[in-house]
């Protein structure tokens, strides 16, 4: 690996930043936010939802890895906007015989959904640093980020 140039990057994110975002394949988070390797933690799931596991990662990110700022990026035309949660779960239960115990967290408006995630984060007793939490909606039609 003589060509590998990232060998001297620090374990702790250089910009003290953690980003929570959707797994959507159209979003290249580093490129979108002008970040380089080593700059930030990226925590992704379907919808960029603030789940218990996202809280788990953020607590580790802040307490052990020194991040102090959180950026949430949701987006337009998300897969979760096109699904009826009750129907989806009923269908799944019918097929596999077990009712899913987790929420799919479908939503209609990405801006409302981003505010919901910000509020969840602010309410969490485990997240120590909440002074710098920002939310954005990425418009997949024109590539623009809109702050919420
Ligand atoms: Zn999405």
Short mmCIF file of N, CA and C and ligand atoms in Angstrom, two decimals:
data_model
loop_
_atom_site.label_atom_id
_atom_site.label_comp_id
_atom_site.label_asym_id
_atom_site.label_seq_id
_atom_site.Cartn_x
_atom_site.Cartn_y
_atom_site.Cartn_z
N UNK A 1 0.84 -1.21 0.00
CA UNK A 1 0.00 0.00 0.00
C UNK A 1 0.88 1.26 0.00
N UNK A 2 1.87 1.32 -0.84
CA UNK A 2 2.76 2.48 -0.90
C UNK A 2 2.00 3.73 -1.35
N UNK A 3 0.92 3.54 -2.09
CA UNK A 3 0.16 4.67 -2.62
C UNK A 3 -0.84 5.24 -1.62
N UNK A 4 -1.06 4.54 -0.52
CA UNK A 4 -2.08 4.98 0.43
C UNK A 4 -1.67 6.26 1.15
N UNK A 5 -2.42 7.33 0.92
CA UNK A 5 -2.00 8.64 1.43
C UNK A 5 -2.66 9.05 2.74
N UNK A 6 -3.64 8.25 3.19
CA UNK A 6 -4.37 8.65 4.40
C UNK A 6 -3.82 8.02 5.67
N UNK A 7 -2.63 7.44 5.59
CA UNK A 7 -2.10 6.68 6.73
C UNK A 7 -1.86 7.50 7.99
N UNK A 8 -1.73 8.82 7.83
CA UNK A 8 -1.43 9.63 9.01
C UNK A 8 -2.64 10.37 9.58
N UNK A 9 -3.84 10.01 9.14
CA UNK A 9 -5.03 10.66 9.67
C UNK A 9 -5.25 10.27 11.12
N UNK A 10 -5.74 11.23 11.91
CA UNK A 10 -6.00 10.97 13.32
C UNK A 10 -7.31 10.21 13.50
N UNK A 11 -7.42 9.51 14.61
CA UNK A 11 -8.66 8.80 14.93
C UNK A 11 -9.80 9.78 15.16
N UNK A 12 -9.50 10.87 15.82
CA UNK A 12 -10.53 11.87 16.10
C UNK A 12 -10.79 12.74 14.88
N UNK A 13 -12.06 12.99 14.55
CA UNK A 13 -12.37 13.80 13.38
C UNK A 13 -11.77 15.22 13.49
N UNK A 14 -11.05 15.63 12.46
CA UNK A 14 -10.32 16.89 12.48
C UNK A 14 -11.23 18.10 12.69
N UNK A 15 -12.46 18.05 12.19
CA UNK A 15 -13.36 19.20 12.33
C UNK A 15 -14.30 19.08 13.53
N UNK A 16 -14.07 18.09 14.37
CA UNK A 16 -14.90 17.90 15.57
C UNK A 16 -16.38 17.86 15.22
N UNK A 17 -16.68 17.18 14.13
CA UNK A 17 -18.02 17.20 13.55
C UNK A 17 -18.58 15.79 13.38
N UNK A 18 -19.87 15.62 13.72
CA UNK A 18 -20.57 14.37 13.45
C UNK A 18 -21.79 14.69 12.58
N UNK A 19 -22.02 13.88 11.55
CA UNK A 19 -23.13 14.12 10.64
C UNK A 19 -24.07 12.92 10.68
N UNK A 20 -25.35 13.19 10.83
CA UNK A 20 -26.36 12.13 10.82
C UNK A 20 -27.18 12.32 9.55
N UNK A 21 -27.22 11.30 8.72
CA UNK A 21 -27.89 11.49 7.43
C UNK A 21 -28.49 10.19 6.89
N UNK A 22 -29.29 10.34 5.84
CA UNK A 22 -29.95 9.19 5.20
C UNK A 22 -28.93 8.38 4.39
N UNK A 23 -29.26 7.11 4.21
CA UNK A 23 -28.37 6.22 3.45
C UNK A 23 -28.50 6.44 1.93
N UNK A 24 -29.36 7.35 1.52
CA UNK A 24 -29.64 7.58 0.10
C UNK A 24 -28.36 7.61 -0.75
N UNK A 25 -28.38 6.84 -1.84
CA UNK A 25 -27.18 6.68 -2.67
C UNK A 25 -26.82 7.92 -3.48
N UNK A 26 -27.73 8.89 -3.54
CA UNK A 26 -27.45 10.09 -4.33
C UNK A 26 -26.68 11.14 -3.54
N UNK A 27 -26.50 10.91 -2.25
CA UNK A 27 -25.80 11.91 -1.44
C UNK A 27 -24.37 11.48 -1.10
N UNK A 28 -23.41 12.18 -1.70
CA UNK A 28 -22.00 12.00 -1.34
C UNK A 28 -21.71 13.06 -0.29
N UNK A 29 -21.80 12.67 0.96
CA UNK A 29 -21.77 13.63 2.07
C UNK A 29 -20.47 14.44 2.11
N UNK A 30 -19.33 13.78 1.94
CA UNK A 30 -18.06 14.51 1.99
C UNK A 30 -17.99 15.56 0.89
N UNK A 31 -18.42 15.18 -0.30
CA UNK A 31 -18.39 16.11 -1.43
C UNK A 31 -19.39 17.25 -1.24
N UNK A 32 -20.61 16.90 -0.79
CA UNK A 32 -21.67 17.89 -0.57
C UNK A 32 -21.27 18.98 0.41
N UNK A 33 -20.58 18.57 1.47
CA UNK A 33 -20.25 19.51 2.54
C UNK A 33 -18.80 20.00 2.45
N UNK A 34 -18.11 19.63 1.39
CA UNK A 34 -16.74 20.08 1.20
C UNK A 34 -15.77 19.53 2.24
N UNK A 35 -15.97 18.29 2.63
CA UNK A 35 -15.14 17.68 3.67
C UNK A 35 -14.08 16.77 3.06
N UNK A 36 -13.01 16.57 3.83
CA UNK A 36 -11.95 15.64 3.42
C UNK A 36 -11.97 14.43 4.34
N UNK A 37 -11.28 13.38 3.93
CA UNK A 37 -11.14 12.20 4.78
C UNK A 37 -10.60 12.62 6.14
N UNK A 38 -11.18 12.08 7.18
CA UNK A 38 -10.68 12.39 8.52
C UNK A 38 -11.37 13.59 9.17
N UNK A 39 -12.25 14.27 8.42
CA UNK A 39 -12.88 15.48 8.96
C UNK A 39 -14.04 15.23 9.91
N UNK A 40 -14.86 14.19 9.63
CA UNK A 40 -16.11 14.04 10.38
C UNK A 40 -16.54 12.59 10.50
N UNK A 41 -17.33 12.33 11.53
CA UNK A 41 -18.03 11.04 11.61
C UNK A 41 -19.29 11.14 10.78
N UNK A 42 -19.61 10.08 10.06
CA UNK A 42 -20.85 10.05 9.29
C UNK A 42 -21.69 8.88 9.80
N UNK A 43 -22.87 9.17 10.31
CA UNK A 43 -23.76 8.14 10.84
C UNK A 43 -24.97 8.09 9.91
N UNK A 44 -25.18 6.95 9.26
CA UNK A 44 -26.25 6.88 8.27
C UNK A 44 -27.23 5.75 8.56
N UNK A 45 -28.49 6.01 8.24
CA UNK A 45 -29.51 4.97 8.23
C UNK A 45 -30.62 5.42 7.29
N UNK A 46 -31.66 4.62 7.13
CA UNK A 46 -32.77 4.99 6.26
C UNK A 46 -33.47 6.21 6.86
N UNK A 47 -33.40 7.33 6.18
CA UNK A 47 -34.06 8.55 6.63
C UNK A 47 -33.20 9.48 7.46
N UNK A 48 -32.06 9.00 7.93
CA UNK A 48 -31.26 9.83 8.84
C UNK A 48 -31.99 10.04 10.16
N UNK A 49 -32.74 9.04 10.56
CA UNK A 49 -33.58 9.11 11.76
C UNK A 49 -32.71 9.01 13.02
N UNK A 50 -33.05 9.83 14.02
CA UNK A 50 -32.34 9.77 15.30
C UNK A 50 -32.92 8.63 16.12
N UNK A 51 -32.34 7.47 15.96
CA UNK A 51 -32.75 6.25 16.67
C UNK A 51 -31.84 6.05 17.88
N UNK A 52 -32.14 5.04 18.69
CA UNK A 52 -31.28 4.71 19.83
C UNK A 52 -29.86 4.42 19.38
N UNK A 53 -29.72 3.77 18.23
CA UNK A 53 -28.39 3.42 17.77
C UNK A 53 -27.62 4.65 17.28
N UNK A 54 -28.34 5.61 16.72
CA UNK A 54 -27.70 6.87 16.33
C UNK A 54 -27.23 7.61 17.58
N UNK A 55 -28.06 7.61 18.61
CA UNK A 55 -27.68 8.24 19.88
C UNK A 55 -26.42 7.54 20.42
N UNK A 56 -26.41 6.23 20.37
CA UNK A 56 -25.25 5.45 20.82
C UNK A 56 -23.97 5.92 20.12
N UNK A 57 -24.04 6.06 18.80
CA UNK A 57 -22.87 6.48 18.04
C UNK A 57 -22.48 7.92 18.35
N UNK A 58 -23.48 8.79 18.51
CA UNK A 58 -23.19 10.19 18.82
C UNK A 58 -22.57 10.36 20.20
N UNK A 59 -23.04 9.59 21.15
CA UNK A 59 -22.48 9.67 22.50
C UNK A 59 -21.01 9.27 22.46
N UNK A 60 -20.70 8.23 21.74
CA UNK A 60 -19.31 7.79 21.58
C UNK A 60 -18.50 8.86 20.85
N UNK A 61 -19.09 9.40 19.78
CA UNK A 61 -18.43 10.43 18.98
C UNK A 61 -18.07 11.66 19.83
N UNK A 62 -19.00 12.08 20.67
CA UNK A 62 -18.75 13.28 21.48
C UNK A 62 -17.88 12.99 22.70
N UNK A 63 -18.20 11.94 23.42
CA UNK A 63 -17.48 11.68 24.68
C UNK A 63 -16.07 11.14 24.47
N UNK A 64 -15.90 10.29 23.47
CA UNK A 64 -14.60 9.64 23.27
C UNK A 64 -13.77 10.22 22.13
N UNK A 65 -14.46 10.79 21.13
CA UNK A 65 -13.73 11.22 19.94
C UNK A 65 -13.72 12.74 19.75
N UNK A 66 -14.24 13.45 20.73
CA UNK A 66 -14.11 14.90 20.76
C UNK A 66 -14.95 15.71 19.79
N UNK A 67 -16.01 15.13 19.20
CA UNK A 67 -16.82 15.96 18.31
C UNK A 67 -17.73 16.87 19.14
N UNK A 68 -17.99 18.07 18.62
CA UNK A 68 -18.78 19.06 19.36
C UNK A 68 -19.95 19.61 18.54
N UNK A 69 -19.94 19.36 17.24
CA UNK A 69 -20.99 19.88 16.37
C UNK A 69 -21.71 18.71 15.69
N UNK A 70 -23.03 18.85 15.56
CA UNK A 70 -23.81 17.81 14.87
C UNK A 70 -24.55 18.46 13.70
N UNK A 71 -24.44 17.85 12.53
CA UNK A 71 -25.20 18.32 11.38
C UNK A 71 -26.10 17.18 10.91
N UNK A 72 -27.39 17.48 10.78
CA UNK A 72 -28.35 16.50 10.29
C UNK A 72 -28.67 16.84 8.84
N UNK A 73 -28.59 15.86 7.96
CA UNK A 73 -28.94 16.11 6.56
C UNK A 73 -30.03 15.14 6.12
N UNK A 74 -31.22 15.69 5.91
CA UNK A 74 -32.31 14.90 5.32
C UNK A 74 -32.45 15.36 3.87
N UNK A 75 -33.38 14.81 3.13
CA UNK A 75 -33.43 15.20 1.72
C UNK A 75 -34.82 15.02 1.12
N UNK A 76 -35.02 15.62 -0.03
CA UNK A 76 -36.29 15.48 -0.75
C UNK A 76 -36.31 14.12 -1.45
N UNK A 77 -37.49 13.67 -1.81
CA UNK A 77 -37.65 12.42 -2.57
C UNK A 77 -37.02 11.22 -1.85
N UNK A 78 -37.19 11.16 -0.54
CA UNK A 78 -36.65 10.05 0.26
C UNK A 78 -37.54 8.82 0.08
N UNK A 79 -36.92 7.65 0.12
CA UNK A 79 -37.66 6.40 0.00
C UNK A 79 -38.74 6.27 1.07
N UNK A 80 -38.50 6.83 2.23
CA UNK A 80 -39.46 6.72 3.34
C UNK A 80 -40.72 7.55 3.12
N UNK A 81 -40.68 8.47 2.16
CA UNK A 81 -41.85 9.30 1.89
C UNK A 81 -42.89 8.55 1.06
N UNK A 82 -42.45 7.47 0.42
CA UNK A 82 -43.32 6.78 -0.52
C UNK A 82 -43.96 5.53 0.08
N UNK A 83 -43.78 5.33 1.38
CA UNK A 83 -44.24 4.10 2.01
C UNK A 83 -45.32 4.38 3.05
N UNK A 84 -46.33 3.51 3.08
CA UNK A 84 -47.32 3.54 4.15
C UNK A 84 -46.83 2.59 5.23
N UNK A 85 -46.46 3.14 6.37
CA UNK A 85 -45.83 2.35 7.43
C UNK A 85 -46.70 1.19 7.92
N UNK A 86 -47.97 1.45 8.12
CA UNK A 86 -48.87 0.40 8.63
C UNK A 86 -48.99 -0.75 7.63
N UNK A 87 -49.13 -0.39 6.36
CA UNK A 87 -49.24 -1.43 5.32
C UNK A 87 -47.93 -2.21 5.20
N UNK A 88 -46.83 -1.50 5.24
CA UNK A 88 -45.51 -2.13 5.13
C UNK A 88 -45.30 -3.15 6.24
N UNK A 89 -45.65 -2.75 7.47
CA UNK A 89 -45.45 -3.64 8.61
C UNK A 89 -46.41 -4.82 8.60
N UNK A 90 -47.64 -4.57 8.15
CA UNK A 90 -48.63 -5.65 8.07
C UNK A 90 -48.19 -6.69 7.03
N UNK A 91 -47.68 -6.19 5.91
CA UNK A 91 -47.21 -7.06 4.83
C UNK A 91 -46.04 -7.92 5.31
N UNK A 92 -45.13 -7.30 6.03
CA UNK A 92 -43.96 -7.99 6.56
C UNK A 92 -44.38 -9.07 7.56
N UNK A 93 -45.29 -8.70 8.44
CA UNK A 93 -45.78 -9.66 9.43
C UNK A 93 -46.46 -10.84 8.74
N UNK A 94 -47.24 -10.53 7.72
CA UNK A 94 -47.92 -11.58 6.96
C UNK A 94 -46.92 -12.54 6.31
N UNK A 95 -45.85 -11.99 5.77
CA UNK A 95 -44.85 -12.80 5.07
C UNK A 95 -43.97 -13.63 6.00
N UNK A 96 -43.51 -13.05 7.08
CA UNK A 96 -42.52 -13.74 7.92
C UNK A 96 -43.08 -14.25 9.24
N UNK A 97 -44.30 -13.83 9.57
CA UNK A 97 -44.92 -14.34 10.78
C UNK A 97 -44.53 -13.63 12.06
N UNK A 98 -43.71 -12.59 11.94
CA UNK A 98 -43.32 -11.81 13.12
C UNK A 98 -43.61 -10.35 12.84
N UNK A 99 -44.28 -9.71 13.80
CA UNK A 99 -44.59 -8.30 13.66
C UNK A 99 -43.33 -7.50 13.99
N UNK A 100 -42.86 -6.65 13.06
CA UNK A 100 -41.64 -5.88 13.36
C UNK A 100 -41.83 -4.99 14.59
N UNK A 101 -40.87 -5.04 15.49
CA UNK A 101 -40.98 -4.27 16.74
C UNK A 101 -40.35 -2.89 16.61
N UNK A 102 -39.79 -2.64 15.44
CA UNK A 102 -39.17 -1.34 15.21
C UNK A 102 -40.05 -0.48 14.31
N UNK A 103 -39.86 0.82 14.45
CA UNK A 103 -40.61 1.75 13.61
C UNK A 103 -39.83 1.99 12.32
N UNK A 104 -40.56 2.10 11.22
CA UNK A 104 -39.91 2.40 9.95
C UNK A 104 -39.61 3.90 9.88
N UNK A 105 -40.42 4.68 10.58
CA UNK A 105 -40.24 6.14 10.66
C UNK A 105 -40.46 6.84 9.32
N UNK A 106 -41.56 6.46 8.66
CA UNK A 106 -41.93 7.14 7.42
C UNK A 106 -42.34 8.57 7.73
N UNK A 107 -42.25 9.43 6.72
CA UNK A 107 -42.63 10.83 6.92
C UNK A 107 -43.11 11.42 5.60
N UNK A 108 -43.71 12.59 5.67
CA UNK A 108 -44.17 13.23 4.43
C UNK A 108 -43.30 14.45 4.08
N UNK A 109 -43.06 15.32 5.07
CA UNK A 109 -42.30 16.53 4.77
C UNK A 109 -40.88 16.46 5.35
N UNK A 110 -39.86 16.56 4.49
CA UNK A 110 -38.48 16.42 4.99
C UNK A 110 -38.06 17.53 5.97
N UNK A 111 -38.67 18.70 5.84
CA UNK A 111 -38.32 19.81 6.74
C UNK A 111 -38.86 19.53 8.15
N UNK A 112 -40.12 19.09 8.21
CA UNK A 112 -40.73 18.72 9.49
C UNK A 112 -39.95 17.58 10.11
N UNK A 113 -39.55 16.63 9.27
CA UNK A 113 -38.82 15.46 9.74
C UNK A 113 -37.45 15.84 10.30
N UNK A 114 -36.80 16.80 9.67
CA UNK A 114 -35.50 17.26 10.16
C UNK A 114 -35.66 17.93 11.52
N UNK A 115 -36.70 18.75 11.65
CA UNK A 115 -36.96 19.41 12.95
C UNK A 115 -37.23 18.37 14.03
N UNK A 116 -37.94 17.32 13.67
CA UNK A 116 -38.23 16.23 14.60
C UNK A 116 -36.92 15.60 15.09
N UNK A 117 -36.00 15.37 14.18
CA UNK A 117 -34.72 14.77 14.54
C UNK A 117 -33.91 15.70 15.44
N UNK A 118 -33.92 17.00 15.12
CA UNK A 118 -33.19 17.97 15.95
C UNK A 118 -33.76 17.95 17.37
N UNK A 119 -35.09 17.93 17.48
CA UNK A 119 -35.73 17.92 18.80
C UNK A 119 -35.40 16.66 19.58
N UNK A 120 -35.38 15.53 18.91
CA UNK A 120 -35.04 14.28 19.59
C UNK A 120 -33.64 14.35 20.18
N UNK A 121 -32.75 14.91 19.38
CA UNK A 121 -31.36 15.03 19.81
C UNK A 121 -31.25 15.94 21.02
N UNK A 122 -31.98 17.06 20.95
CA UNK A 122 -31.96 18.02 22.07
C UNK A 122 -32.54 17.43 23.34
N UNK A 123 -33.47 16.49 23.19
CA UNK A 123 -34.12 15.89 24.36
C UNK A 123 -33.31 14.74 24.96
N UNK A 124 -32.33 14.26 24.24
CA UNK A 124 -31.60 13.09 24.74
C UNK A 124 -30.73 13.44 25.94
N UNK A 125 -30.90 12.69 27.03
CA UNK A 125 -30.09 12.96 28.21
C UNK A 125 -28.65 12.51 28.05
N UNK A 126 -28.40 11.69 27.05
CA UNK A 126 -27.06 11.10 26.89
C UNK A 126 -26.10 11.95 26.08
N UNK A 127 -26.66 12.79 25.20
CA UNK A 127 -25.82 13.61 24.31
C UNK A 127 -25.34 14.85 25.08
N UNK A 128 -24.03 14.94 25.35
CA UNK A 128 -23.56 16.03 26.20
C UNK A 128 -23.48 17.40 25.53
N UNK A 129 -23.17 17.47 24.26
CA UNK A 129 -22.94 18.76 23.60
C UNK A 129 -24.04 19.06 22.58
N UNK A 130 -24.91 20.02 22.91
CA UNK A 130 -26.06 20.32 22.06
C UNK A 130 -26.11 21.76 21.57
N UNK A 131 -25.03 22.51 21.83
CA UNK A 131 -25.03 23.93 21.46
C UNK A 131 -24.95 24.13 19.95
N UNK A 132 -24.34 23.17 19.26
CA UNK A 132 -24.14 23.33 17.82
C UNK A 132 -24.78 22.18 17.05
N UNK A 133 -26.11 22.26 16.93
CA UNK A 133 -26.85 21.27 16.15
C UNK A 133 -27.54 22.01 15.00
N UNK A 134 -27.24 21.60 13.78
CA UNK A 134 -27.87 22.24 12.62
C UNK A 134 -28.51 21.18 11.73
N UNK A 135 -29.61 21.56 11.09
CA UNK A 135 -30.30 20.62 10.21
C UNK A 135 -30.43 21.19 8.81
N UNK A 136 -30.30 20.32 7.82
CA UNK A 136 -30.42 20.73 6.42
C UNK A 136 -31.27 19.73 5.64
N UNK A 137 -31.92 20.25 4.61
CA UNK A 137 -32.60 19.38 3.65
C UNK A 137 -31.86 19.53 2.33
N UNK A 138 -31.40 18.41 1.78
CA UNK A 138 -30.73 18.39 0.49
C UNK A 138 -31.77 18.15 -0.59
N UNK A 139 -31.84 19.04 -1.56
CA UNK A 139 -32.78 18.89 -2.65
C UNK A 139 -32.13 18.06 -3.76
N UNK A 140 -32.62 16.84 -3.95
CA UNK A 140 -31.98 15.95 -4.92
C UNK A 140 -32.20 16.42 -6.36
N UNK A 141 -33.16 17.35 -6.57
CA UNK A 141 -33.44 17.84 -7.91
C UNK A 141 -32.40 18.86 -8.38
N UNK A 142 -31.90 19.69 -7.45
CA UNK A 142 -30.93 20.71 -7.87
C UNK A 142 -29.60 20.70 -7.09
N UNK A 143 -29.48 19.76 -6.15
CA UNK A 143 -28.23 19.63 -5.43
C UNK A 143 -27.97 20.70 -4.38
N UNK A 144 -29.04 21.45 -4.02
CA UNK A 144 -28.85 22.51 -3.02
C UNK A 144 -29.21 22.04 -1.61
N UNK A 145 -28.52 22.63 -0.65
CA UNK A 145 -28.80 22.36 0.77
C UNK A 145 -29.58 23.54 1.33
N UNK A 146 -30.69 23.22 2.01
CA UNK A 146 -31.49 24.28 2.64
C UNK A 146 -31.46 24.08 4.14
N UNK A 147 -31.01 25.11 4.87
CA UNK A 147 -30.98 24.97 6.32
C UNK A 147 -32.38 25.03 6.90
N UNK A 148 -32.62 24.16 7.87
CA UNK A 148 -33.94 24.09 8.50
C UNK A 148 -33.98 24.99 9.73
ZN1 LIG B 1 -33.65 9.10 2.27
#
